Amino acid sequence: MSAEPRSPLPPRNAAAVPAPRLAPSRPAVARDDFTDFCDGVRRICGIDLSQYKRAQMERRVRTFVERQGSPDLAEYLRRIQKDKAELGDFLDRVTINVSQLWRNPDQWTRLERTVLPELFEQRRALNAWSAGCSYGAEAYTLAALSRAVAAKVGGAGGGANYRIEITGTDIDRRIVERARKGTFTADDARDAPSALLQRFFEPAGEGTWTARAELRPLVRFEAADLLRIPARKEQYDLVLCRNTVIYFTDDVRDALHAKLVASLRPGGYLVVGSTERVAHTTALGLVPAFPFTYRKEA
Ligand SMILES: C[S@@+](CC[C@H](N)C(=O)[O-])C[C@H]1O[C@@H](n2cnc3c(N)ncnc32)[C@H](O)[C@@H]1O
């Protein structure tokens, strides 16, 4: 994550979640050194660690602080207040940026065979959001697959006139800068189908792959905190939010899902990670369509 200072938090009730009954309530929390530390981090950089599952987050934080040679959380807080590089290292530790091209290949196969052809049939365009995009592997995989599907279903023109726009957002500014480079390691490419990998990415030395020029205009990346940005009302045909909410408390996860659904146009799809599920689907107007894939009712 970036060590850039962020703007002050909006008032706590300002999260623009369209389903108030799903908005996270904040029960009184017993104060201790960890809650004080979370408050301090929020003041320094705007990231609210209290929204993540406490047991996991606390373990990560305490292990890291100890490894950095700090005697306690209060001392470490003073350190990251003064030392931007240390704050950057700390934030890198608390977010988990693991990703890869074609991660969970079954999900991509379903998108390729069913969801993308259907969406292209409706609009000849795709406006998609990779929410929690890390270094861009998900957004670039979607760009490659969308271009391939558009070519298949696009008739004589080969889908060249189909408009494809993919926005990736992540809270971590440094990872967003890396995403903009569009370069991936051999390990990132380990599950990528060879024909599509070679068609849309080119070798860039030492086993790395970089997105070909054809893909680059299709993707853009923004640094944004999913918990603080307002819903992008009915803007997207497809939202991918995979392997990002697993660290959030259940209330925060549910409120975020509501926000993502509000950002989908009716008939659009939400895809979650292969160990995740969306709660309250009926209240959100979602219908399970495929495993880990929901359609917003039209
Ligand atoms: C494990 S990666 C998932 C990447 C990709 N979606 C995938 O499945 O391969 C989770 C990402 O969520 C980002 N993240 C965590 N909290 C976030 C928040 N509040 N807003 C935006 N991104 C967040 C992290 O920085 C990290 O890059």
mmCIF file of C-alpha atoms and ligand atoms in Angstrom:
data_model
loop_
_atom_site.group_PDB
_atom_site.id
_atom_site.type_symbol
_atom_site.label_atom_id
_atom_site.label_comp_id
_atom_site.label_asym_id
_atom_site.label_seq_id
_atom_site.Cartn_x
_atom_site.Cartn_y
_atom_site.Cartn_z
ATOM 1 C CA MET A 1 0.000 0.000 0.000
ATOM 2 C CA SER A 2 1.043 3.571 -0.449
ATOM 3 C CA ALA A 3 2.441 5.693 2.315
ATOM 4 C CA GLU A 4 0.694 8.745 0.828
ATOM 5 C CA PRO A 5 -1.332 10.595 3.448
ATOM 6 C CA ARG A 6 -5.028 10.439 2.624
ATOM 7 C CA SER A 7 -7.793 12.937 3.054
ATOM 8 C CA PRO A 8 -9.623 12.886 6.395
ATOM 9 C CA LEU A 9 -12.331 10.276 6.677
ATOM 10 C CA PRO A 10 -15.907 11.288 5.920
ATOM 11 C CA PRO A 11 -18.325 11.163 8.830
ATOM 12 C CA ARG A 12 -18.873 7.564 9.878
ATOM 13 C CA ASN A 13 -22.434 7.454 8.620
ATOM 14 C CA ALA A 14 -21.466 8.844 5.230
ATOM 15 C CA ALA A 15 -20.729 5.520 3.490
ATOM 16 C CA ALA A 16 -22.982 5.686 0.404
ATOM 17 C CA VAL A 17 -24.492 2.221 0.708
ATOM 18 C CA PRO A 18 -27.861 1.998 -0.967
ATOM 19 C CA ALA A 19 -29.364 -0.604 1.371
ATOM 20 C CA PRO A 20 -29.326 0.979 4.826
ATOM 21 C CA ARG A 21 -30.466 -2.160 6.588
ATOM 22 C CA LEU A 22 -27.285 -3.857 5.374
ATOM 23 C CA ALA A 23 -24.949 -1.037 6.393
ATOM 24 C CA PRO A 24 -22.481 -2.097 9.065
ATOM 25 C CA SER A 25 -23.478 -1.104 12.554
ATOM 26 C CA ARG A 26 -20.617 -0.220 14.821
ATOM 27 C CA PRO A 27 -21.089 -1.823 18.211
ATOM 28 C CA ALA A 28 -19.135 -0.265 21.081
ATOM 29 C CA VAL A 29 -15.676 -1.797 20.990
ATOM 30 C CA ALA A 30 -13.626 -2.371 24.137
ATOM 31 C CA ARG A 31 -10.538 -0.149 23.955
ATOM 32 C CA ASP A 32 -7.096 -1.711 24.040
ATOM 33 C CA ASP A 33 -3.682 -1.149 22.467
ATOM 34 C CA PHE A 34 -4.821 -2.675 19.153
ATOM 35 C CA THR A 35 -7.937 -0.477 18.810
ATOM 36 C CA ASP A 36 -5.801 2.564 19.726
ATOM 37 C CA PHE A 37 -3.304 1.493 17.076
ATOM 38 C CA CYS A 38 -6.083 1.170 14.450
ATOM 39 C CA ASP A 39 -7.316 4.679 15.322
ATOM 40 C CA GLY A 40 -3.773 5.988 14.937
ATOM 41 C CA VAL A 41 -3.283 4.322 11.532
ATOM 42 C CA ARG A 42 -6.611 5.763 10.398
ATOM 43 C CA ARG A 43 -5.494 9.251 11.439
ATOM 44 C CA ILE A 44 -2.152 8.873 9.644
ATOM 45 C CA CYS A 45 -3.250 7.423 6.327
ATOM 46 C CA GLY A 46 -7.051 7.029 6.289
ATOM 47 C CA ILE A 47 -7.022 3.219 6.182
ATOM 48 C CA ASP A 48 -9.419 1.755 8.723
ATOM 49 C CA LEU A 49 -7.992 -1.548 9.954
ATOM 50 C CA SER A 50 -10.963 -2.034 12.284
ATOM 51 C CA GLN A 51 -13.083 -2.954 9.235
ATOM 52 C CA TYR A 52 -11.067 -6.141 8.722
ATOM 53 C CA LYS A 53 -11.444 -9.393 10.691
ATOM 54 C CA ARG A 54 -9.707 -8.603 13.941
ATOM 55 C CA ALA A 55 -8.042 -11.950 14.705
ATOM 56 C CA GLN A 56 -6.325 -12.151 11.303
ATOM 57 C CA MET A 57 -5.422 -8.485 11.095
ATOM 58 C CA GLU A 58 -4.126 -8.303 14.672
ATOM 59 C CA ARG A 59 -1.939 -11.366 14.155
ATOM 60 C CA ARG A 60 -0.452 -9.863 10.985
ATOM 61 C CA VAL A 61 0.138 -6.495 12.642
ATOM 62 C CA ARG A 62 1.689 -7.813 15.868
ATOM 63 C CA THR A 63 3.973 -10.269 14.047
ATOM 64 C CA PHE A 64 5.185 -7.517 11.730
ATOM 65 C CA VAL A 65 5.687 -4.961 14.508
ATOM 66 C CA GLU A 66 7.720 -7.481 16.504
ATOM 67 C CA ARG A 67 9.808 -8.352 13.462
ATOM 68 C CA GLN A 68 10.547 -4.652 12.935
ATOM 69 C CA GLY A 69 12.069 -4.611 16.434
ATOM 70 C CA SER A 70 9.435 -2.431 18.061
ATOM 71 C CA PRO A 71 8.622 -3.129 21.732
ATOM 72 C CA ASP A 72 4.887 -2.352 21.408
ATOM 73 C CA LEU A 73 2.180 -0.989 19.133
ATOM 74 C CA ALA A 74 2.252 2.518 20.625
ATOM 75 C CA GLU A 75 5.970 2.884 19.864
ATOM 76 C CA TYR A 76 5.509 1.507 16.345
ATOM 77 C CA LEU A 77 2.673 3.954 15.720
ATOM 78 C CA ARG A 78 4.998 6.835 16.596
ATOM 79 C CA ARG A 79 7.573 5.355 14.201
ATOM 80 C CA ILE A 80 5.252 5.117 11.179
ATOM 81 C CA GLN A 81 3.992 8.615 11.939
ATOM 82 C CA LYS A 82 7.513 9.944 11.312
ATOM 83 C CA ASP A 83 8.897 7.477 8.780
ATOM 84 C CA LYS A 84 7.059 7.288 5.420
ATOM 85 C CA ALA A 85 9.121 4.372 4.126
ATOM 86 C CA GLU A 86 8.318 2.371 7.242
ATOM 87 C CA LEU A 87 4.630 3.252 6.870
ATOM 88 C CA GLY A 88 4.779 1.972 3.274
ATOM 89 C CA ASP A 89 6.360 -1.307 4.392
ATOM 90 C CA PHE A 90 3.746 -1.676 7.107
ATOM 91 C CA LEU A 91 0.843 -1.103 4.710
ATOM 92 C CA ASP A 92 2.352 -3.570 2.241
ATOM 93 C CA ARG A 93 2.224 -6.120 5.004
ATOM 94 C CA VAL A 94 -1.397 -5.577 5.988
ATOM 95 C CA THR A 95 -2.870 -5.895 2.512
ATOM 96 C CA ILE A 96 -2.388 -9.145 0.678
ATOM 97 C CA ASN A 97 -1.774 -8.551 -2.986
ATOM 98 C CA VAL A 98 -1.637 -12.159 -4.194
ATOM 99 C CA SER A 99 -3.078 -12.546 -7.702
ATOM 100 C CA GLN A 100 -2.323 -14.197 -11.044
ATOM 101 C CA LEU A 101 -3.466 -14.246 -14.663
ATOM 102 C CA TRP A 102 -6.482 -16.536 -15.175
ATOM 103 C CA ARG A 103 -6.721 -17.105 -11.413
ATOM 104 C CA ASN A 104 -9.372 -19.789 -10.805
ATOM 105 C CA PRO A 105 -9.569 -20.897 -14.459
ATOM 106 C CA ASP A 106 -13.078 -22.396 -14.092
ATOM 107 C CA GLN A 107 -14.486 -18.941 -13.406
ATOM 108 C CA TRP A 108 -12.866 -17.573 -16.576
ATOM 109 C CA THR A 109 -14.202 -20.488 -18.624
ATOM 110 C CA ARG A 110 -17.735 -19.645 -17.445
ATOM 111 C CA LEU A 111 -17.250 -15.997 -18.271
ATOM 112 C CA GLU A 112 -15.918 -16.889 -21.712
ATOM 113 C CA ARG A 113 -18.690 -19.349 -22.598
ATOM 114 C CA THR A 114 -21.760 -17.739 -21.068
ATOM 115 C CA VAL A 115 -21.523 -14.353 -19.358
ATOM 116 C CA LEU A 116 -19.443 -12.393 -21.880
ATOM 117 C CA PRO A 117 -21.302 -13.627 -25.013
ATOM 118 C CA GLU A 118 -24.614 -12.739 -23.311
ATOM 119 C CA LEU A 119 -23.422 -9.278 -22.313
ATOM 120 C CA PHE A 120 -22.039 -8.570 -25.786
ATOM 121 C CA GLU A 121 -25.289 -9.730 -27.335
ATOM 122 C CA GLN A 122 -27.182 -7.204 -25.189
ATOM 123 C CA ARG A 123 -25.026 -4.134 -25.779
ATOM 124 C CA ARG A 124 -22.027 -4.808 -28.018
ATOM 125 C CA ALA A 125 -20.071 -3.213 -25.210
ATOM 126 C CA LEU A 126 -18.634 -4.148 -21.854
ATOM 127 C CA ASN A 127 -18.076 -1.812 -18.939
ATOM 128 C CA ALA A 128 -16.464 -3.823 -16.150
ATOM 129 C CA TRP A 129 -14.926 -3.197 -12.716
ATOM 130 C CA SER A 130 -12.193 -5.227 -11.076
ATOM 131 C CA ALA A 131 -12.745 -4.193 -7.432
ATOM 132 C CA GLY A 132 -9.636 -4.989 -5.374
ATOM 133 C CA CYS A 133 -7.553 -5.435 -8.531
ATOM 134 C CA SER A 134 -4.087 -5.797 -6.958
ATOM 135 C CA TYR A 135 -1.411 -5.546 -9.696
ATOM 136 C CA GLY A 136 -3.905 -5.876 -12.535
ATOM 137 C CA ALA A 137 -3.781 -9.578 -13.431
ATOM 138 C CA GLU A 138 -7.571 -9.872 -13.133
ATOM 139 C CA ALA A 139 -8.274 -6.759 -15.224
ATOM 140 C CA TYR A 140 -5.827 -7.816 -17.961
ATOM 141 C CA THR A 141 -7.206 -11.368 -18.003
ATOM 142 C CA LEU A 142 -10.684 -9.924 -18.480
ATOM 143 C CA ALA A 143 -9.432 -7.585 -21.210
ATOM 144 C CA ALA A 144 -7.838 -10.474 -23.127
ATOM 145 C CA LEU A 145 -10.849 -12.715 -22.765
ATOM 146 C CA SER A 146 -13.321 -9.963 -23.692
ATOM 147 C CA ARG A 147 -11.360 -9.160 -26.838
ATOM 148 C CA ALA A 148 -11.263 -12.881 -27.748
ATOM 149 C CA VAL A 149 -15.008 -13.325 -27.138
ATOM 150 C CA ALA A 150 -15.866 -10.116 -29.034
ATOM 151 C CA ALA A 151 -13.878 -11.450 -32.006
ATOM 152 C CA LYS A 152 -15.846 -14.707 -31.867
ATOM 153 C CA VAL A 153 -19.357 -13.263 -31.511
ATOM 154 C CA GLY A 154 -18.773 -10.051 -33.447
ATOM 155 C CA GLY A 155 -19.594 -11.387 -36.932
ATOM 156 C CA ALA A 156 -17.796 -10.095 -39.991
ATOM 157 C CA GLY A 157 -16.261 -7.142 -38.159
ATOM 158 C CA GLY A 158 -14.662 -9.493 -35.621
ATOM 159 C CA GLY A 159 -16.006 -7.402 -32.748
ATOM 160 C CA ALA A 160 -13.561 -4.604 -33.540
ATOM 161 C CA ASN A 161 -16.326 -2.036 -32.949
ATOM 162 C CA TYR A 162 -17.283 -3.508 -29.548
ATOM 163 C CA ARG A 163 -16.386 -1.041 -26.789
ATOM 164 C CA ILE A 164 -14.548 -2.659 -23.890
ATOM 165 C CA GLU A 165 -13.721 -0.637 -20.770
ATOM 166 C CA ILE A 166 -12.293 -2.222 -17.649
ATOM 167 C CA THR A 167 -11.545 -0.239 -14.496
ATOM 168 C CA GLY A 168 -9.356 -1.722 -11.789
ATOM 169 C CA THR A 169 -9.350 -0.174 -8.317
ATOM 170 C CA ASP A 170 -7.229 -0.964 -5.294
ATOM 171 C CA ILE A 171 -6.552 0.736 -1.983
ATOM 172 C CA ASP A 172 -2.815 0.264 -2.423
ATOM 173 C CA ARG A 173 -1.315 3.088 -4.513
ATOM 174 C CA ARG A 174 1.956 1.307 -5.153
ATOM 175 C CA ILE A 175 0.210 -1.802 -6.432
ATOM 176 C CA VAL A 176 -1.965 0.378 -8.709
ATOM 177 C CA GLU A 177 1.198 1.880 -10.214
ATOM 178 C CA ARG A 178 2.470 -1.637 -10.837
ATOM 179 C CA ALA A 179 -0.870 -2.590 -12.439
ATOM 180 C CA ARG A 180 -0.479 0.258 -14.921
ATOM 181 C CA LYS A 181 2.725 -1.374 -16.211
ATOM 182 C CA GLY A 182 0.801 -4.511 -17.268
ATOM 183 C CA THR A 183 3.762 -6.834 -16.725
ATOM 184 C CA PHE A 184 3.488 -10.254 -15.095
ATOM 185 C CA THR A 185 5.913 -12.924 -13.921
ATOM 186 C CA ALA A 186 6.158 -16.467 -15.239
ATOM 187 C CA ASP A 187 4.485 -17.575 -12.017
ATOM 188 C CA ASP A 188 1.567 -15.176 -12.647
ATOM 189 C CA ALA A 189 1.119 -16.853 -16.040
ATOM 190 C CA ARG A 190 1.237 -20.457 -14.803
ATOM 191 C CA ASP A 191 -2.503 -21.141 -15.342
ATOM 192 C CA ALA A 192 -2.970 -18.953 -18.415
ATOM 193 C CA PRO A 193 -4.113 -20.823 -21.567
ATOM 194 C CA SER A 194 -1.055 -20.791 -23.785
ATOM 195 C CA ALA A 195 -2.813 -19.650 -26.999
ATOM 196 C CA LEU A 196 -4.489 -16.663 -25.317
ATOM 197 C CA LEU A 197 -1.372 -15.777 -23.350
ATOM 198 C CA GLN A 198 0.701 -15.599 -26.533
ATOM 199 C CA ARG A 199 -1.980 -13.765 -28.460
ATOM 200 C CA PHE A 200 -2.480 -10.978 -25.899
ATOM 201 C CA PHE A 201 0.850 -10.804 -24.023
ATOM 202 C CA GLU A 202 4.423 -10.716 -25.275
ATOM 203 C CA PRO A 203 7.554 -12.098 -23.657
ATOM 204 C CA ALA A 204 9.436 -9.348 -21.808
ATOM 205 C CA GLY A 205 12.547 -11.193 -20.688
ATOM 206 C CA GLU A 206 13.344 -13.556 -17.840
ATOM 207 C CA GLY A 207 10.061 -15.395 -18.262
ATOM 208 C CA THR A 208 7.935 -12.264 -17.773
ATOM 209 C CA TRP A 209 4.969 -11.294 -19.942
ATOM 210 C CA THR A 210 3.727 -7.843 -20.800
ATOM 211 C CA ALA A 211 0.307 -6.899 -22.179
ATOM 212 C CA ARG A 212 0.341 -6.247 -25.926
ATOM 213 C CA ALA A 213 -0.573 -2.751 -27.176
ATOM 214 C CA GLU A 214 -4.031 -3.997 -28.215
ATOM 215 C CA LEU A 215 -5.035 -4.566 -24.564
ATOM 216 C CA ARG A 216 -3.693 -1.410 -23.012
ATOM 217 C CA PRO A 217 -6.426 1.058 -24.040
ATOM 218 C CA LEU A 218 -9.038 -1.314 -22.609
ATOM 219 C CA VAL A 219 -7.888 -1.053 -18.988
ATOM 220 C CA ARG A 220 -7.390 1.783 -16.537
ATOM 221 C CA PHE A 221 -6.501 1.743 -12.862
ATOM 222 C CA GLU A 222 -7.409 3.965 -9.918
ATOM 223 C CA ALA A 223 -6.355 3.999 -6.281
ATOM 224 C CA ALA A 224 -9.575 3.875 -4.247
ATOM 225 C CA ASP A 225 -10.772 2.480 -0.936
ATOM 226 C CA LEU A 226 -13.803 0.298 -1.674
ATOM 227 C CA LEU A 227 -15.151 1.024 1.795
ATOM 228 C CA ARG A 228 -15.167 4.786 1.270
ATOM 229 C CA ILE A 229 -16.068 5.391 -2.365
ATOM 230 C CA PRO A 230 -19.749 5.859 -3.179
ATOM 231 C CA ALA A 231 -21.595 3.326 -5.340
ATOM 232 C CA ARG A 232 -21.055 3.941 -9.064
ATOM 233 C CA LYS A 233 -24.758 3.758 -9.757
ATOM 234 C CA GLU A 234 -25.755 1.206 -12.425
ATOM 235 C CA GLN A 235 -22.567 1.902 -14.321
ATOM 236 C CA TYR A 236 -21.215 -1.597 -14.902
ATOM 237 C CA ASP A 237 -22.212 -4.705 -16.840
ATOM 238 C CA LEU A 238 -19.835 -6.855 -14.829
ATOM 239 C CA VAL A 239 -18.176 -6.466 -11.435
ATOM 240 C CA LEU A 240 -15.428 -8.817 -10.298
ATOM 241 C CA CYS A 241 -14.691 -8.655 -6.584
ATOM 242 C CA ARG A 242 -12.670 -11.769 -5.828
ATOM 243 C CA ASN A 243 -10.461 -12.611 -2.882
ATOM 244 C CA THR A 244 -10.782 -9.115 -1.430
ATOM 245 C CA VAL A 245 -13.698 -9.281 1.029
ATOM 246 C CA ILE A 246 -12.328 -12.346 2.829
ATOM 247 C CA TYR A 247 -10.430 -10.023 5.164
ATOM 248 C CA PHE A 248 -13.435 -7.851 6.022
ATOM 249 C CA THR A 249 -15.848 -8.410 8.903
ATOM 250 C CA ASP A 250 -19.156 -9.935 7.760
ATOM 251 C CA ASP A 251 -21.076 -6.645 8.158
ATOM 252 C CA VAL A 252 -18.493 -4.716 6.175
ATOM 253 C CA ARG A 253 -18.441 -7.419 3.490
ATOM 254 C CA ASP A 254 -22.251 -7.353 3.172
ATOM 255 C CA ALA A 255 -22.344 -3.568 2.933
ATOM 256 C CA LEU A 256 -19.648 -3.642 0.268
ATOM 257 C CA HIS A 257 -21.549 -6.268 -1.730
ATOM 258 C CA ALA A 258 -24.631 -4.017 -1.582
ATOM 259 C CA LYS A 259 -22.540 -1.164 -2.938
ATOM 260 C CA LEU A 260 -21.172 -3.316 -5.761
ATOM 261 C CA VAL A 261 -24.683 -4.462 -6.699
ATOM 262 C CA ALA A 262 -25.857 -0.833 -6.781
ATOM 263 C CA SER A 263 -23.022 -0.218 -9.243
ATOM 264 C CA LEU A 264 -24.344 -2.894 -11.621
ATOM 265 C CA ARG A 265 -26.926 -2.157 -14.255
ATOM 266 C CA PRO A 266 -29.961 -4.480 -14.201
ATOM 267 C CA GLY A 267 -29.018 -7.692 -16.022
ATOM 268 C CA GLY A 268 -25.343 -7.249 -15.063
ATOM 269 C CA TYR A 269 -23.237 -9.835 -13.247
ATOM 270 C CA LEU A 270 -21.291 -9.888 -9.974
ATOM 271 C CA VAL A 271 -18.505 -12.470 -9.658
ATOM 272 C CA VAL A 272 -16.993 -13.251 -6.247
ATOM 273 C CA GLY A 273 -14.046 -15.417 -5.232
ATOM 274 C CA SER A 274 -14.274 -19.196 -5.262
ATOM 275 C CA THR A 275 -14.447 -19.397 -1.459
ATOM 276 C CA GLU A 276 -16.928 -16.524 -1.094
ATOM 277 C CA ARG A 277 -20.652 -15.959 -1.211
ATOM 278 C CA VAL A 278 -23.048 -13.040 -1.209
ATOM 279 C CA ALA A 279 -25.517 -12.910 1.710
ATOM 280 C CA HIS A 280 -29.059 -11.477 1.408
ATOM 281 C CA THR A 281 -29.181 -12.105 -2.345
ATOM 282 C CA THR A 282 -32.958 -11.645 -2.608
ATOM 283 C CA ALA A 283 -32.875 -8.317 -0.748
ATOM 284 C CA LEU A 284 -30.143 -7.186 -3.120
ATOM 285 C CA GLY A 285 -32.114 -8.259 -6.188
ATOM 286 C CA LEU A 286 -29.536 -10.893 -7.146
ATOM 287 C CA VAL A 287 -30.151 -14.311 -8.633
ATOM 288 C CA PRO A 288 -27.428 -16.963 -8.403
ATOM 289 C CA ALA A 289 -26.565 -17.703 -12.042
ATOM 290 C CA PHE A 290 -23.473 -19.898 -11.856
ATOM 291 C CA PRO A 291 -21.150 -20.880 -9.037
ATOM 292 C CA PHE A 292 -19.840 -17.660 -7.435
ATOM 293 C CA THR A 293 -21.649 -15.626 -10.109
ATOM 294 C CA TYR A 294 -24.842 -13.600 -9.543
ATOM 295 C CA ARG A 295 -27.090 -11.791 -11.991
ATOM 296 C CA LYS A 296 -28.820 -8.555 -11.017
ATOM 297 C CA GLU A 297 -32.515 -8.851 -11.793
ATOM 298 C CA ALA A 298 -33.654 -6.725 -14.683
HETATM 299 C C1 LIG B 1 -5.801 -10.945 -2.671
HETATM 300 S S1 LIG B 1 -5.872 -9.490 -3.651
HETATM 301 C C2 LIG B 1 -7.084 -9.991 -4.871
HETATM 302 C C3 LIG B 1 -6.681 -9.581 -6.260
HETATM 303 C C4 LIG B 1 -7.626 -10.087 -7.366
HETATM 304 N N1 LIG B 1 -8.976 -9.629 -7.162
HETATM 305 C C5 LIG B 1 -7.587 -11.575 -7.469
HETATM 306 O O1 LIG B 1 -8.543 -12.254 -7.063
HETATM 307 O O2 LIG B 1 -6.577 -12.105 -7.937
HETATM 308 C C6 LIG B 1 -6.833 -8.407 -2.584
HETATM 309 C C7 LIG B 1 -6.633 -6.931 -2.930
HETATM 310 O O3 LIG B 1 -7.640 -6.182 -2.237
HETATM 311 C C8 LIG B 1 -7.066 -4.924 -1.920
HETATM 312 N N2 LIG B 1 -7.865 -4.295 -0.859
HETATM 313 C C9 LIG B 1 -7.928 -4.604 0.455
HETATM 314 N N3 LIG B 1 -8.743 -3.756 1.101
HETATM 315 C C10 LIG B 1 -9.208 -2.891 0.165
HETATM 316 C C11 LIG B 1 -10.084 -1.789 0.210
HETATM 317 N N4 LIG B 1 -10.656 -1.385 1.352
HETATM 318 N N5 LIG B 1 -10.340 -1.113 -0.942
HETATM 319 C C12 LIG B 1 -9.762 -1.500 -2.125
HETATM 320 N N6 LIG B 1 -8.924 -2.542 -2.224
HETATM 321 C C13 LIG B 1 -8.647 -3.235 -1.092
HETATM 322 C C14 LIG B 1 -5.652 -5.268 -1.489
HETATM 323 O O4 LIG B 1 -4.787 -4.146 -1.569
HETATM 324 C C15 LIG B 1 -5.298 -6.386 -2.482
HETATM 325 O O5 LIG B 1 -4.582 -5.899 -3.594
#
